XYZ file of C-alpha atoms in Angstrom:
739
model
C 0.104 -0.092 -0.159
C 1.389 3.403 -1.166
C 1.958 5.396 1.964
C 4.420 7.487 4.080
C 3.809 4.985 6.957
C 3.996 1.086 6.639
C 0.710 -0.480 6.341
C 0.663 -4.209 5.852
C -2.702 -5.772 4.223
C -3.996 -9.352 5.287
C -6.768 -10.747 3.252
C -9.787 -12.279 4.711
C -8.629 -15.569 2.635
C -5.439 -15.412 4.488
C -7.114 -15.303 7.593
C -9.239 -18.373 6.570
C -6.450 -20.298 5.524
C -4.572 -20.181 8.767
C -7.221 -22.660 10.333
C -7.554 -20.773 13.093
C -11.198 -20.440 14.820
C -11.067 -16.343 15.547
C -9.681 -13.156 14.176
C -7.115 -12.565 16.779
C -5.383 -15.989 16.537
C -5.590 -15.932 12.331
C -4.056 -12.150 12.322
C -1.288 -13.153 14.489
C -0.344 -16.327 12.709
C -0.272 -14.179 9.377
C 1.838 -11.235 10.913
C 5.043 -11.491 12.455
C 4.606 -7.929 14.030
C 1.847 -9.183 16.105
C 2.242 -11.663 19.280
C -1.079 -13.056 20.690
C -0.362 -15.566 23.549
C -3.345 -17.890 23.721
C -5.809 -18.013 26.681
C -3.791 -19.059 29.625
C -6.655 -20.594 31.786
C -5.247 -18.287 34.765
C -7.743 -16.154 36.250
C -10.071 -13.696 34.376
C -7.184 -13.116 31.886
C -7.966 -16.718 30.910
C -11.231 -15.501 28.994
C -9.813 -13.056 26.510
C -6.905 -13.431 24.018
C -4.969 -10.118 23.429
C -2.508 -9.007 21.122
C 0.841 -7.036 21.143
C 2.249 -4.986 18.130
C 6.051 -4.611 17.811
C 6.320 -5.520 21.508
C 4.185 -2.862 23.152
C 1.234 -3.249 25.511
C -2.025 -4.201 23.901
C -3.319 -1.050 25.097
C -0.969 0.641 22.818
C -2.947 -0.587 19.802
C -5.913 1.302 18.208
C -8.409 -0.985 16.637
C -10.561 0.369 14.111
C -13.562 -1.238 12.075
C -13.997 0.579 8.675
C -12.253 3.392 9.920
C -14.073 4.175 13.149
C -12.849 3.302 16.785
C -13.840 0.505 18.142
C -14.887 0.098 21.924
C -12.688 -1.464 24.408
C -13.617 -4.340 26.505
C -14.617 -5.015 30.032
C -12.030 -7.726 30.833
C -9.333 -5.817 33.040
C -6.255 -7.949 33.079
C -5.267 -8.224 36.738
C -2.923 -11.296 36.174
C 0.442 -11.421 35.558
C 1.728 -11.723 32.069
C 2.555 -10.062 28.907
C -0.539 -7.966 29.098
C -0.740 -7.429 32.774
C -3.057 -4.497 33.766
C -4.316 -3.866 30.436
C -7.957 -3.260 29.035
C -7.657 -3.937 25.347
C -10.326 -4.074 22.518
C -11.231 -7.840 21.720
C -11.135 -8.265 17.842
C -12.245 -12.071 18.356
C -16.126 -10.783 18.700
C -15.901 -10.010 14.971
C -17.103 -12.940 12.769
C -13.873 -13.873 10.703
C -16.354 -14.282 7.652
C -17.167 -10.691 7.863
C -13.847 -9.531 7.071
C -12.593 -8.411 3.606
C -9.141 -7.319 4.883
C -7.340 -6.114 7.818
C -4.720 -3.077 7.351
C -1.995 -3.156 9.835
C -0.446 0.192 10.564
C 3.070 -0.652 12.360
C 4.194 2.842 13.245
C 2.998 5.188 15.892
C -0.167 6.726 14.569
C -1.900 8.930 17.333
C -2.120 12.046 15.298
C -3.337 10.251 12.054
C -5.737 7.663 13.630
C -6.477 8.704 17.141
C -5.079 8.515 20.488
C -3.995 4.865 21.831
C -2.269 4.318 18.665
C 1.248 4.358 20.270
C 2.402 1.185 18.594
C 0.166 1.538 15.541
C -3.419 0.488 14.397
C -5.250 -1.937 13.132
C -7.976 -1.460 10.886
C -10.598 -4.081 10.015
C -12.347 -3.592 6.895
C -15.960 -5.458 6.279
C -17.110 -7.016 3.078
C -18.852 -4.533 0.840
C -20.367 -6.853 -1.571
C -23.692 -6.938 -3.429
C -24.216 -10.640 -3.927
C -22.873 -14.128 -3.135
C -21.803 -15.759 0.250
C -20.311 -18.680 1.801
C -20.870 -21.443 4.498
C -18.020 -23.177 6.055
C -17.441 -25.622 9.143
C -14.504 -26.703 10.482
C -13.851 -29.428 13.340
C -10.613 -29.174 15.372
C -8.754 -30.913 18.249
C -5.317 -31.409 19.766
C -2.665 -34.191 19.245
C -3.258 -34.895 22.933
C -6.928 -35.937 22.442
C -8.634 -32.840 24.004
C -9.743 -29.292 23.082
C -12.113 -30.264 20.380
C -13.674 -27.280 18.848
C -16.816 -26.940 16.225
C -16.595 -23.952 14.487
C -19.094 -22.499 11.734
C -19.237 -19.330 10.130
C -21.103 -17.704 6.912
C -21.900 -14.737 5.031
C -24.317 -13.313 2.781
C -24.589 -10.413 0.465
C -27.340 -8.587 -1.565
C -27.418 -5.316 -3.384
C -29.801 -2.628 -2.018
C -31.374 -0.899 -4.715
C -29.536 -0.274 -8.182
C -27.173 2.536 -7.445
C -24.378 0.494 -5.655
C -26.131 -0.186 -2.089
C -25.235 -3.202 -0.370
C -25.906 -5.285 2.655
C -23.511 -7.984 3.986
C -24.531 -10.196 7.028
C -22.135 -12.686 8.728
C -22.271 -15.127 11.572
C -19.837 -17.231 13.176
C -20.614 -19.968 16.261
C -17.714 -21.727 17.826
C -17.955 -24.335 20.581
C -14.630 -24.925 22.228
C -13.864 -27.709 24.905
C -11.121 -27.183 27.107
C -7.552 -28.538 27.254
C -5.498 -29.550 30.296
C -1.547 -29.247 30.439
C -1.216 -28.764 34.380
C 1.357 -30.956 35.845
C 0.659 -33.823 38.525
C -0.383 -32.261 42.038
C 2.305 -32.072 44.442
C 1.345 -31.819 48.304
C -1.144 -33.042 50.483
C -4.203 -34.234 48.784
C -5.855 -35.255 52.044
C -5.297 -34.134 55.555
C -2.131 -35.043 57.137
C -2.137 -38.668 58.178
C -4.315 -39.748 55.956
C -3.226 -42.871 53.979
C -4.933 -42.008 50.735
C -2.180 -39.227 50.192
C 0.288 -42.311 49.251
C -1.937 -43.948 46.703
C -4.362 -41.283 45.469
C -4.612 -40.406 41.532
C -2.723 -36.836 41.564
C -3.890 -35.697 37.837
C -6.385 -33.685 39.349
C -5.264 -29.980 38.104
C -7.022 -28.197 35.317
C -5.578 -24.846 35.682
C -3.423 -24.879 32.635
C -5.240 -25.089 29.584
C -7.663 -23.550 27.011
C -10.923 -22.836 28.874
C -14.314 -24.357 27.629
C -16.484 -21.830 25.762
C -18.941 -20.979 23.487
C -19.030 -17.903 21.372
C -21.629 -16.718 19.063
C -21.020 -13.369 16.729
C -23.197 -11.478 14.260
C -22.195 -8.628 11.948
C -24.111 -6.251 9.399
C -22.471 -3.859 7.011
C -24.623 -1.511 5.044
C -24.557 1.224 2.806
C -27.291 2.621 0.552
C -27.460 5.796 -1.636
C -30.663 7.896 -1.041
C -29.867 10.675 -3.815
C -28.477 14.123 -3.694
C -24.660 12.450 -2.962
C -26.118 10.948 0.149
C -25.055 7.585 1.467
C -26.547 6.054 4.844
C -24.559 3.358 6.297
C -24.494 1.022 9.273
C -22.216 -1.408 10.642
C -23.084 -3.564 13.825
C -21.532 -6.344 15.605
C -23.664 -8.540 18.356
C -21.560 -11.429 20.496
C -22.783 -13.607 23.368
C -19.959 -15.753 24.943
C -20.285 -18.106 28.016
C -16.938 -19.645 29.212
C -15.439 -21.472 32.315
C -11.920 -21.134 33.340
C -10.222 -23.728 35.536
C -8.482 -22.189 38.490
C -6.340 -23.509 41.326
C -7.205 -26.888 42.403
C -8.154 -27.068 46.166
C -7.395 -30.440 47.750
C -9.148 -31.795 50.722
C -6.010 -31.021 52.742
C -6.236 -27.354 51.850
C -7.371 -25.197 54.746
C -9.874 -23.359 52.218
C -11.633 -26.681 51.607
C -14.691 -27.638 53.375
C -14.399 -31.313 53.510
C -18.063 -31.918 54.165
C -18.786 -30.222 50.656
C -15.786 -31.389 49.203
C -14.518 -34.734 50.646
C -12.126 -35.250 47.936
C -11.187 -31.629 46.995
C -12.409 -29.145 44.700
C -11.668 -27.921 41.196
C -12.891 -24.045 41.080
C -14.075 -22.514 37.852
C -14.787 -18.877 37.059
C -17.607 -18.461 34.836
C -18.458 -15.581 32.360
C -21.405 -14.683 30.552
C -20.535 -11.786 28.079
C -22.809 -9.664 26.033
C -20.991 -7.291 23.646
C -22.533 -5.012 21.276
C -21.623 -2.157 18.878
C -23.394 -0.141 16.201
C -21.939 2.310 14.058
C -24.367 4.633 11.736
C -23.822 7.622 9.694
C -24.530 9.399 6.470
C -21.619 10.336 3.814
C -22.250 13.143 1.630
C -20.397 15.250 -1.226
C -21.227 18.858 -0.413
C -19.425 22.205 -0.901
C -16.657 20.625 -2.629
C -15.729 18.284 0.218
C -16.516 14.800 1.307
C -18.219 14.248 4.514
C -18.786 11.551 7.398
C -21.230 12.212 10.062
C -21.482 9.258 12.544
C -22.635 8.140 15.640
C -20.985 4.890 17.389
C -22.038 3.190 20.418
C -20.421 0.159 21.777
C -20.863 -1.507 25.226
C -19.490 -5.001 26.748
C -21.230 -6.449 29.697
C -19.219 -9.158 31.491
C -21.003 -11.133 34.519
C -18.709 -13.385 36.503
C -19.345 -16.256 38.945
C -17.345 -18.876 40.847
C -18.651 -22.409 40.405
C -17.543 -25.726 42.394
C -16.187 -23.902 45.293
C -16.921 -22.796 48.801
C -16.568 -20.194 51.419
C -14.649 -21.568 54.074
C -16.204 -18.711 56.494
C -19.647 -20.033 56.070
C -18.983 -23.580 56.842
C -21.313 -26.344 55.564
C -23.890 -23.732 54.958
C -21.862 -22.244 52.132
C -23.233 -22.316 48.856
C -20.994 -23.941 46.078
C -21.880 -21.546 43.434
C -21.433 -17.891 43.649
C -22.842 -14.812 41.382
C -19.450 -12.366 41.811
C -20.777 -9.232 39.911
C -20.330 -7.597 36.469
C -17.933 -5.219 34.993
C -19.251 -3.140 32.334
C -17.802 -0.682 29.474
C -19.223 1.594 27.162
C -18.033 4.316 24.708
C -20.596 6.621 22.804
C -19.115 8.657 20.247
C -20.322 11.013 17.464
C -18.170 13.150 14.992
C -18.000 14.661 11.616
C -14.968 14.169 9.253
C -14.239 16.116 6.151
C -11.724 15.810 3.231
C -11.056 17.637 -0.138
C -8.118 17.837 -2.827
C -6.803 21.263 -3.688
C -5.321 22.017 -6.800
C -2.606 24.684 -6.949
C -0.099 25.857 -9.507
C 2.968 25.511 -7.531
C 2.893 22.026 -6.506
C 2.654 19.095 -8.948
C -0.068 17.077 -7.438
C -3.400 18.380 -5.326
C -3.010 18.904 -1.840
C -5.224 16.361 0.375
C -6.952 17.847 3.249
C -8.474 15.788 6.089
C -10.106 17.178 9.165
C -12.602 16.097 11.641
C -14.036 16.546 15.496
C -15.403 14.124 17.620
C -17.145 13.675 21.144
C -16.758 10.605 23.330
C -18.191 9.495 26.230
C -16.235 6.419 28.271
C -17.954 4.488 31.136
C -16.624 1.615 33.496
C -18.973 -0.045 36.034
C -18.494 -2.617 38.573
C -21.474 -4.158 40.399
C -21.337 -5.984 43.518
C -21.489 -9.930 43.995
C -23.943 -11.553 46.185
C -22.889 -11.446 49.847
C -21.792 -14.926 50.161
C -19.199 -14.509 47.459
C -17.239 -11.837 49.343
C -18.025 -12.036 52.926
C -15.202 -13.132 55.125
C -12.581 -15.344 53.153
C -14.737 -15.108 50.054
C -15.470 -17.590 47.433
C -12.405 -19.955 47.190
C -9.925 -19.032 44.608
C -12.175 -16.006 43.229
C -14.175 -13.739 45.642
C -16.915 -11.718 44.421
C -16.803 -7.813 44.090
C -16.889 -6.365 47.273
C -19.018 -3.350 48.166
C -16.108 -1.341 48.064
C -15.356 -2.264 44.558
C -19.056 -1.054 43.467
C -18.375 1.913 41.128
C -19.994 3.797 38.120
C -17.419 6.207 36.139
C -17.395 8.221 32.954
C -15.547 10.819 31.484
C -15.883 13.339 28.549
C -13.629 13.310 25.492
C -13.543 16.022 23.021
C -11.183 15.262 19.851
C -10.150 17.415 16.768
C -7.516 16.514 14.019
C -6.085 17.832 10.752
C -3.868 16.173 8.311
C -2.287 17.367 5.005
C -0.864 15.204 2.423
C 0.904 16.605 -0.572
C 4.010 16.187 -3.172
C 6.777 18.857 -3.289
C 7.636 17.326 -6.510
C 5.934 14.402 -8.498
C 8.413 11.768 -6.751
C 8.343 13.620 -3.156
C 5.435 13.075 -0.952
C 5.153 14.675 2.760
C 2.266 14.069 5.261
C 1.660 16.527 8.191
C -0.817 15.993 10.930
C -1.820 16.972 14.201
C -4.279 16.419 16.853
C -5.775 17.741 20.244
C -7.766 15.912 22.443
C -9.263 17.193 25.645
C -10.007 14.541 28.734
C -12.545 15.850 31.523
C -10.588 13.917 34.210
C -6.972 14.580 32.927
C -5.844 17.365 30.706
C -5.751 18.734 27.006
C -2.774 17.036 25.117
C -1.802 17.640 21.335
C 0.062 15.007 19.139
C 1.565 15.368 15.885
C 3.020 13.407 13.042
C 5.097 14.364 10.006
C 6.227 11.584 7.333
C 7.811 11.646 3.861
C 8.244 9.314 1.166
C 10.548 9.725 -2.099
C 9.774 7.440 -4.989
C 13.047 7.019 -6.789
C 11.153 5.337 -9.654
C 8.298 2.758 -9.975
C 10.315 0.174 -8.212
C 12.047 1.989 -5.038
C 10.972 4.253 -2.600
C 12.384 5.187 0.708
C 10.070 6.832 3.569
C 10.380 8.233 7.036
C 8.339 9.320 9.819
C 8.261 10.841 13.314
C 5.265 10.670 15.408
C 4.357 11.954 19.055
C 1.262 9.891 20.568
C -0.618 9.852 23.897
C -2.638 7.281 25.609
C -4.717 7.980 28.786
C -5.138 5.410 31.266
C -8.542 3.525 30.689
C -11.230 4.117 33.482
C -10.859 0.253 34.413
C -6.874 1.284 35.065
C -7.876 3.994 37.109
C -11.058 2.520 39.305
C -10.565 -1.085 39.031
C -10.609 -2.622 42.455
C -10.228 -6.431 43.464
C -9.731 -8.160 46.682
C -8.181 -11.894 46.667
C -8.519 -13.379 50.025
C -6.401 -16.497 50.949
C -6.318 -18.412 54.167
C -3.646 -16.322 56.113
C -3.563 -13.081 54.009
C -5.324 -11.064 51.415
C -4.173 -9.010 48.185
C -5.947 -5.885 46.874
C -5.748 -4.440 43.526
C -6.334 -0.790 44.599
C -7.801 1.907 42.573
C -5.432 4.591 42.011
C -7.625 7.306 43.391
C -8.461 5.309 46.698
C -7.506 6.636 50.027
C -5.515 3.102 50.789
C -3.611 3.654 47.348
C -2.776 7.195 48.282
C -1.269 6.487 51.724
C 0.985 3.838 49.866
C 2.230 6.721 47.784
C 0.071 6.749 44.580
C 0.052 10.282 42.659
C -2.375 11.283 40.219
C -2.333 8.729 37.402
C -0.895 10.113 33.963
C -1.275 9.019 30.528
C 1.782 7.717 28.360
C 3.470 10.093 25.854
C 5.448 8.231 23.137
C 7.873 9.314 20.371
C 8.079 6.987 17.198
C 10.653 7.380 14.726
C 10.881 5.247 11.759
C 12.673 4.789 8.185
C 12.051 2.318 5.723
C 11.974 0.941 1.936
C 9.370 -0.059 -0.350
C 10.618 -2.086 -3.302
C 9.458 -4.425 -6.154
C 13.095 -5.243 -7.493
C 11.338 -7.375 -9.966
C 8.013 -8.447 -11.338
C 5.833 -10.089 -8.581
C 8.487 -9.322 -5.798
C 7.635 -6.949 -3.144
C 9.849 -5.966 -0.338
C 9.096 -3.683 2.555
C 11.514 -3.311 5.372
C 11.828 -0.955 8.164
C 13.769 0.191 11.371
C 12.268 2.078 14.244
C 12.508 3.384 17.699
C 9.715 4.185 20.154
C 10.208 6.135 23.241
C 7.741 6.199 26.052
C 7.360 8.161 29.007
C 5.322 7.484 32.259
C 4.730 3.948 31.138
C 1.466 2.540 32.732
C 1.770 -0.578 34.819
C 0.773 -2.126 37.983
C 3.184 -1.611 41.070
C 4.830 -4.908 42.130
C 2.867 -6.513 44.935
C 3.487 -4.687 48.051
C 3.691 -6.160 51.345
C 5.233 -6.349 54.958
C 3.956 -5.243 58.471
C 4.201 -1.599 57.310
C 1.912 -1.945 54.063
C -0.528 -3.894 56.298
C -0.539 -1.349 58.952
C -1.238 1.409 56.337
C -3.860 -0.470 54.795
C -5.722 -1.257 58.139
C -5.574 2.653 58.837
C -7.210 2.992 55.473
C -10.227 0.923 56.636
C -8.807 -2.552 54.768
C -8.460 -4.908 57.806
C -6.615 -8.152 57.067
C -5.499 -7.020 53.661
C -1.668 -8.097 53.627
C -0.679 -6.968 50.103
C -1.767 -4.584 47.861
C -0.880 -3.102 44.379
C -2.158 -0.066 42.226
C -2.025 1.366 39.191
C 0.588 3.874 38.044
C 3.303 5.496 35.937
C 6.524 3.645 37.403
C 8.893 3.494 34.414
C 10.027 5.079 31.079
C 10.903 2.762 28.431
C 12.508 2.459 24.904
C 12.389 0.231 22.135
C 14.634 -0.592 19.334
C 13.446 -2.799 16.219
C 13.015 -3.556 13.014
C 11.029 -5.803 10.322
C 10.845 -6.909 7.008
C 7.759 -8.218 4.869
C 8.466 -9.759 1.289
C 6.512 -11.866 -0.841
C 7.306 -12.861 -4.490
C 4.519 -14.840 -6.847
C 5.709 -17.107 -9.433
C 3.511 -18.442 -12.236
C 4.487 -21.548 -14.063
C 2.753 -23.193 -17.230
C 2.452 -26.473 -16.134
C 3.241 -26.437 -11.994
C 0.628 -23.969 -11.013
C 1.304 -20.979 -9.097
C 3.487 -20.394 -5.961
C 3.517 -17.410 -3.505
C 6.453 -17.296 -1.257
C 5.993 -15.004 1.981
C 8.580 -14.112 4.524
C 7.963 -11.691 7.532
C 10.513 -10.817 10.550
C 10.382 -8.493 13.484
C 12.566 -7.493 16.027
C 11.672 -5.397 19.160
C 13.883 -5.111 22.079
C 12.042 -3.353 24.858
C 14.316 -1.706 27.761
C 13.750 0.467 30.859
C 15.295 3.998 29.806
C 14.829 5.196 33.451
C 12.441 4.570 36.517
C 10.365 7.258 38.103
C 10.949 8.030 41.865
C 9.639 5.760 44.284
C 7.024 7.444 46.767
C 9.169 8.059 49.943
C 6.601 6.073 51.821
C 7.280 2.963 50.351
C 11.109 3.693 50.172
C 11.145 4.120 53.790
C 10.193 0.410 54.224
C 12.703 -0.576 51.580
C 10.146 -1.289 48.997
C 10.032 -0.265 45.216
C 7.012 0.471 43.086
C 8.718 -1.805 40.250
C 10.926 -4.878 41.314
C 12.496 -7.371 39.214
C 9.390 -9.515 38.868
C 7.402 -6.638 37.231
C 10.434 -5.810 34.957
C 10.591 -9.270 33.576
C 6.880 -9.236 33.028
C 7.377 -6.343 30.959
C 10.610 -6.742 29.196
C 10.580 -10.403 28.549
C 7.392 -12.257 28.610
C 7.122 -11.849 24.726
C 9.785 -12.809 22.234
C 12.107 -10.103 21.094
C 11.889 -11.617 17.409
C 9.499 -13.715 15.332
C 9.769 -14.868 11.702
C 7.471 -16.512 9.205
C 8.159 -17.928 6.101
C 5.599 -19.572 3.972
C 4.750 -21.215 0.497
C 1.288 -21.348 -0.824
C 0.837 -23.450 -4.079
C -2.216 -23.540 -6.265
C -2.464 -25.957 -9.043
C -5.865 -26.983 -10.804
C -8.181 -27.749 -7.995
C -5.603 -28.287 -5.419
C -4.193 -25.930 -2.827
C -1.148 -26.647 -0.471
C 0.237 -23.914 2.162
C 3.236 -24.758 4.277
C 4.236 -22.278 6.983
C 7.679 -22.488 9.253
C 7.213 -20.036 12.194
C 10.056 -19.267 14.561
C 9.662 -17.820 18.042
C 12.258 -16.350 20.038
C 12.924 -16.836 23.736
C 11.172 -15.585 26.545
C 11.666 -15.443 30.456
C 8.816 -17.066 32.629
C 8.479 -16.572 36.565
C 5.929 -19.037 38.142
C 5.670 -16.348 40.935
C 7.062 -13.390 42.513
C 9.406 -15.431 44.319
C 10.202 -17.877 41.724
C 13.545 -18.066 39.939
C 13.340 -16.854 36.313
C 13.282 -19.623 33.745
C 14.183 -19.206 30.009
C 11.944 -20.643 27.412
C 14.006 -21.515 24.359
C 13.241 -20.566 20.961
C 11.305 -22.855 18.980
C 10.444 -23.590 15.246
C 6.671 -24.451 14.414
C 5.308 -25.945 11.153
C 1.925 -25.025 9.915
C 0.166 -27.201 6.974
C -2.654 -27.334 5.003
C -4.092 -29.035 1.870
C -7.334 -27.985 0.033
C -9.272 -29.617 -2.907
C -12.001 -28.442 -4.646
C -14.672 -31.175 -5.373
C -16.817 -28.990 -7.144
C -16.290 -25.477 -8.455
C -17.999 -24.009 -5.516
C -17.168 -26.861 -2.790
C -13.809 -27.326 -1.219
C -12.129 -29.504 1.539
C -9.400 -28.662 3.565
C -7.101 -30.932 5.998
C -4.455 -28.911 8.180
C -2.608 -28.956 11.211
C -0.829 -26.213 13.241
C 2.315 -27.034 15.092
C 2.531 -30.066 12.753
C 5.516 -31.385 14.696
C 3.552 -31.288 18.165
C 6.072 -28.869 19.666
C 5.868 -27.993 23.349
C 7.458 -25.411 24.955
C 10.394 -25.765 27.388
C 9.249 -27.524 30.563
C 9.158 -25.548 33.711
C 11.905 -27.135 36.234
C 10.121 -29.316 39.245
C 11.839 -27.201 41.757
C 10.142 -23.922 40.122
C 6.509 -25.781 39.738
C 6.431 -27.046 43.133
C 5.519 -24.293 45.415
C 2.392 -23.905 42.938
C 1.649 -27.576 43.404
C 3.284 -28.206 39.948
C 0.404 -26.666 38.406
C 2.581 -24.928 35.667
C 4.334 -27.561 33.761
C 4.727 -24.936 30.878
C 4.767 -21.200 30.665
C 1.341 -20.172 30.665
C 2.287 -17.226 28.697
C 3.993 -19.069 26.020
C 3.689 -16.969 22.844
C 2.708 -20.149 20.701
C 0.985 -21.575 23.465
C 1.333 -24.889 25.380
C -1.122 -27.287 24.103
C 1.106 -29.125 21.492
C -0.380 -29.751 17.751
C -3.874 -29.248 16.594
C -5.446 -30.798 13.631
C -8.538 -29.754 11.620
C -10.903 -30.355 8.920
C -12.622 -27.636 7.060
C -15.258 -27.649 4.377
C -16.698 -24.796 2.635
C -19.485 -23.746 -0.028
C -19.670 -20.485 -1.888
C -22.553 -19.003 -3.608
């Protein structure tokens, strides 16, 4: 794609060819710049898969649908891992059959596309067809014999009127059974002295695996001319997901287990019932020499949680086994006007492109309370409900304006300039800017460079999320930054992230059908948003008690502890070879390298420093810097010959560092090569069958040493945030019909 910034296009057919069951997984497999660890089964974070662009936080990528901002999700990642403390958009809630293509803008793009685009932006473009459709079914499972999934998706298009109007409908239903890669339980399965401890089956843990889930998604994308140069449009998605994440096994010998309710121990689960909806409606017009787009967009994510197969030891034998834990709800309402026009001048070789816009947005974040039995005393084992202190309903108003210019100073030399000003009702008014240039030496070679500044405010969830995790002898609280308890522990006013992004690259077509894109980049982020390390000790407990949080031993809060920098580079190249007798071959190679470093640390509050504590310790650093691989490579060959299609892809993932707990020794997960392969055959011109495998060689991550896993009952046999998962090889069979 011709641009002063890098834009990589992934087609809908490329996504479907991966054999993955949702958009997030498919995009991560197709693009080396994106890392997306599979769902881990660890706390609430096990429900939602997130992605990182160029090694940055999941929150630092702006998600667009048809060029308009998509709402963020309600799932706050409170568990340690690559996306600890994030609250990103979940693109897996869009039917994969609805997508025409995805544009991945892998450069800082806040001024051009909207705040939050510190690492870049992902624009999902839906189909705009006037006829035809498809129906597809897929059955998949893992070599280990579990994790079977049934996936059905379809789309249908029809014309609206005779002037180019269209209506595209799509749907997808995925039923995923769980996997289990937990180790054999280490510790007392039954009370001390019980002879069954010597002979009992220790294959009882289920906490490391893909959760059981059912996801239903629908979408519509419509545009209809109404005369006088006016077009009405509407884009909507609706999703419903039910899922169960297995938590830490509680043996009959555990002090939190009521042996009268669970004489052989309990395997608790967190349940989630999610309803997600977004509708984007507007009118496009050509008036007064300008192209206009006026729109209203509303998105809402409603997630209700429960704890299942558990007990509250405080209630004794009267305890329920299942608990309602409360809800987390987010919403975004935005309305705006955009305009664009080309201006012809006598002193420039090509017209100047002007784009501008203004937008108002209302963000909300809400937490509702759980039933009393879910949180009273020690609460439901392994996942307590939302306590009364957690109940909140917050909102903010955002006003945004932007202007962009694109012009040529010579026939070969292009420049872009952009600026954006955004006012947040609870923070401040911030400005960001961008400048980019591209010089086309000829039709085969071009060089480009860009400088961007960006800003990302903390989400309302990062500001107001509260969670209490009670254990037998202690409790851990995730405190809102604005709470009295957090302030007593040194929390200052939470700030947004400011970024600077420098990039230089080339676009080349050295020979016919060979395309090359290569880039070097540097990203600096000031006041990086992150959770503090877990703060503990008698001094912390005393401060928390004085703030009204009795029996709470440890706490953390969201803040701006560090300033980071990232050095990196990427390559994206493809070559298509047409032969007379052997069909067509397409070769693709993508590479990304991102090295994250801590540039400096912001001052630790004196109240913590006086207790010998730090807001950001080694554990937190490792999670930020080394929980995702520095480098990724994809090499693939796609062969089309008559009715046959064969795809072979080789992927390489660099090493990561895994820490099972804050006190565990770091473990290096070694680099790994994975092979993906599929074979398709057209039985009829419109009917095809595909057989394939991802991770064909059944590669597993480096095994966690027993000494490291033992303190956590040997639950984590593999790193739960391994970038390519921990489930081994997956096979699938797929059949599709087009019409």
